PDB file of C-alpha atoms in Angstrom:
ATOM      1  CA  MET A   1      42.227 140.646  42.467  1.00 75.00           C
ATOM      2  CA  ARG A   2      43.707 141.659  39.130  1.00 84.00           C
ATOM      3  CA  LYS A   3      41.463 142.178  36.131  1.00 86.00           C
ATOM      4  CA  VAL A   4      42.097 139.679  33.350  1.00 88.00           C
ATOM      5  CA  ARG A   5      43.012 141.207  29.984  1.00 90.00           C
ATOM      6  CA  ASP A   6      40.973 140.239  26.957  1.00 92.00           C
ATOM      7  CA  TYR A   7      43.741 139.782  24.386  1.00 93.00           C
ATOM      8  CA  ASP A   8      41.305 138.736  21.658  1.00 95.00           C
ATOM      9  CA  ALA A   9      39.321 141.940  22.039  1.00 95.00           C
ATOM     10  CA  GLU A  10      42.511 144.013  22.016  1.00 95.00           C
ATOM     11  CA  LEU A  11      43.715 142.278  18.846  1.00 96.00           C
ATOM     12  CA  ARG A  12      40.342 142.867  17.153  1.00 97.00           C
ATOM     13  CA  ALA A  13      40.477 146.534  18.138  1.00 97.00           C
ATOM     14  CA  LEU A  14      44.007 146.876  16.751  1.00 97.00           C
ATOM     15  CA  GLY A  15      42.958 145.134  13.537  1.00 97.00           C
ATOM     16  CA  ASP A  16      39.987 147.469  13.174  1.00 97.00           C
ATOM     17  CA  LYS A  17      42.230 150.475  13.749  1.00 98.00           C
ATOM     18  CA  ALA A  18      44.730 149.216  11.142  1.00 97.00           C
ATOM     19  CA  ARG A  19      41.942 148.755   8.570  1.00 98.00           C
ATOM     20  CA  THR A  20      40.622 152.251   9.298  1.00 97.00           C
ATOM     21  CA  LEU A  21      44.079 153.791   8.887  1.00 97.00           C
ATOM     22  CA  LYS A  22      44.668 151.915   5.623  1.00 97.00           C
ATOM     23  CA  ALA A  23      41.300 153.076   4.249  1.00 97.00           C
ATOM     24  CA  LYS A  24      42.125 156.667   5.233  1.00 96.00           C
ATOM     25  CA  LYS A  25      45.517 156.407   3.532  1.00 96.00           C
ATOM     26  CA  VAL A  26      43.924 155.135   0.310  1.00 95.00           C
ATOM     27  CA  GLN A  27      41.339 157.931   0.402  1.00 95.00           C
ATOM     28  CA  GLN A  28      44.010 160.573   0.928  1.00 93.00           C
ATOM     29  CA  LEU A  29      46.083 159.158  -1.931  1.00 91.00           C
ATOM     30  CA  GLY A  30      43.055 159.450  -4.209  1.00 92.00           C
ATOM     31  CA  GLU A  31      42.493 163.028  -3.077  1.00 92.00           C
ATOM     32  CA  LEU A  32      46.151 163.829  -3.735  1.00 91.00           C
ATOM     33  CA  VAL A  33      46.015 162.360  -7.237  1.00 92.00           C
ATOM     34  CA  THR A  34      42.876 164.367  -7.972  1.00 93.00           C
ATOM     35  CA  SER A  35      44.157 167.648  -6.492  1.00 91.00           C
ATOM     36  CA  THR A  36      47.400 167.502  -8.505  1.00 91.00           C
ATOM     37  CA  GLY A  37      45.574 166.779 -11.748  1.00 92.00           C
ATOM     38  CA  ALA A  38      47.240 163.381 -12.125  1.00 92.00           C
ATOM     39  CA  ASP A  39      43.813 161.776 -12.481  1.00 92.00           C
ATOM     40  CA  ALA A  40      43.861 162.998 -16.095  1.00 95.00           C
ATOM     41  CA  LEU A  41      46.757 160.625 -16.847  1.00 93.00           C
ATOM     42  CA  ASP A  42      46.295 157.036 -17.962  1.00 94.00           C
ATOM     43  CA  ALA A  43      46.956 154.486 -15.231  1.00 92.00           C
ATOM     44  CA  ASP A  44      49.943 153.105 -17.182  1.00 95.00           C
ATOM     45  CA  VAL A  45      51.525 156.559 -17.489  1.00 94.00           C
ATOM     46  CA  LEU A  46      50.982 157.371 -13.826  1.00 92.00           C
ATOM     47  CA  THR A  47      52.382 153.997 -12.749  1.00 92.00           C
ATOM     48  CA  GLY A  48      55.432 154.429 -14.977  1.00 93.00           C
ATOM     49  CA  ALA A  49      56.079 157.908 -13.604  1.00 91.00           C
ATOM     50  CA  LEU A  50      55.858 156.642 -10.027  1.00 88.00           C
ATOM     51  CA  LEU A  51      58.224 153.762 -10.801  1.00 90.00           C
ATOM     52  CA  HIS A  52      60.778 156.191 -12.240  1.00 89.00           C
ATOM     53  CA  ILE A  53      60.457 158.411  -9.174  1.00 87.00           C
ATOM     54  CA  VAL A  54      61.039 155.458  -6.852  1.00 86.00           C
ATOM     55  CA  ALA A  55      64.100 154.433  -8.879  1.00 85.00           C
ATOM     56  CA  GLU A  56      65.516 157.963  -8.613  1.00 83.00           C
ATOM     57  CA  ALA A  57      64.621 158.343  -4.919  1.00 79.00           C
ATOM     58  CA  GLN A  58      68.067 157.083  -3.946  1.00 75.00           C
ATOM     59  CA  VAL A  59      69.517 160.501  -4.806  1.00 74.00           C
ATOM     60  CA  GLU A  60      68.900 162.682  -1.750  1.00 74.00           C
ATOM     61  CA  GLY A  61      68.982 165.931  -3.751  1.00 77.00           C
ATOM     62  CA  ASN A  62      65.986 164.769  -5.769  1.00 83.00           C
ATOM     63  CA  ARG A  63      64.064 163.836  -2.658  1.00 84.00           C
ATOM     64  CA  GLU A  64      64.635 167.240  -1.081  1.00 85.00           C
ATOM     65  CA  ALA A  65      63.545 169.008  -4.277  1.00 86.00           C
ATOM     66  CA  TRP A  66      60.399 166.867  -4.433  1.00 86.00           C
ATOM     67  CA  ARG A  67      59.658 167.590  -0.780  1.00 87.00           C
ATOM     68  CA  SER A  68      59.953 171.352  -1.276  1.00 89.00           C
ATOM     69  CA  ASP A  69      57.823 171.212  -4.444  1.00 88.00           C
ATOM     70  CA  GLY A  70      55.177 169.237  -2.578  1.00 88.00           C
ATOM     71  CA  ALA A  71      55.163 171.679   0.316  1.00 89.00           C
ATOM     72  CA  ALA A  72      54.860 174.577  -2.130  1.00 89.00           C
ATOM     73  CA  PHE A  73      51.921 172.882  -3.841  1.00 87.00           C
ATOM     74  CA  PHE A  74      49.987 172.455  -0.603  1.00 85.00           C
ATOM     75  CA  GLN A  75      50.743 176.028   0.435  1.00 87.00           C
ATOM     76  CA  GLY A  76      49.267 177.285  -2.830  1.00 82.00           C
ATOM     77  CA  ARG A  77      52.566 178.287  -4.451  1.00 65.00           C
ATOM     78  CA  GLY A  78      52.824 175.272  -6.762  1.00 54.00           C
ATOM     79  CA  ARG A  79      52.611 175.535 -10.531  1.00 52.00           C
ATOM     80  CA  LYS A  80      49.221 173.826 -10.590  1.00 49.00           C
ATOM     81  CA  ALA A  81      47.810 175.703  -7.608  1.00 44.00           C
ATOM     82  CA  GLY A  82      45.559 177.723  -9.892  1.00 44.00           C
ATOM     83  CA  ARG A  83      43.640 174.582 -10.858  1.00 48.00           C
ATOM     84  CA  ARG A  84      42.093 174.289  -7.413  1.00 46.00           C
ATOM     85  CA  THR A  85      38.877 176.028  -6.539  1.00 43.00           C
ATOM     86  CA  SER A  86      38.749 178.643  -3.823  1.00 40.00           C
ATOM     87  CA  SER A  87      36.758 176.272  -1.593  1.00 42.00           C
ATOM     88  CA  ASN A  88      39.765 173.928  -1.483  1.00 43.00           C
ATOM     89  CA  ALA A  89      42.449 176.537  -0.893  1.00 41.00           C
ATOM     90  CA  GLN A  90      44.183 174.477   1.819  1.00 43.00           C
ATOM     91  CA  GLY A  91      44.874 171.536  -0.507  1.00 45.00           C
ATOM     92  CA  GLY A  92      45.485 168.249   1.247  1.00 46.00           C
ATOM     93  CA  ASN A  93      45.893 169.874   4.636  1.00 44.00           C
ATOM     94  CA  GLN A  94      42.133 169.787   5.212  1.00 44.00           C
ATOM     95  CA  THR A  95      42.177 165.996   5.215  1.00 43.00           C
ATOM     96  CA  GLY A  96      45.473 165.635   7.043  1.00 46.00           C
ATOM     97  CA  THR A  97      47.371 164.382   3.994  1.00 45.00           C
ATOM     98  CA  GLY A  98      50.703 165.730   5.131  1.00 47.00           C
ATOM     99  CA  GLU A  99      50.357 164.958   8.828  1.00 44.00           C
ATOM    100  CA  ALA A 100      51.560 161.356   8.814  1.00 44.00           C
ATOM    101  CA  GLN A 101      55.067 162.017   7.533  1.00 44.00           C
ATOM    102  CA  GLY A 102      57.929 160.694   9.537  1.00 42.00           C
TER     103      GLY A 102
END
């Protein structure tokens, strides 16, 4: 006889996994803001900068330049790389910040 699936339990498990992933994403975003030094900016300034970036994201050349700058930052070649301590030399890679790109 076939085993009956517990759809409610599966849905709860998926919901728990989604909440865990969202919490991890928020934590990694906070770590990114801190590691780049953007935490020194006012919330209004940071929000405005992000809104301008999103508006300009339609131009593919900008996006590629931002991607290469971001990769350089996490590899320690970025302009603000000297701000990090030696114990955090890997940048966001220790927490998997760049792993979920697609």
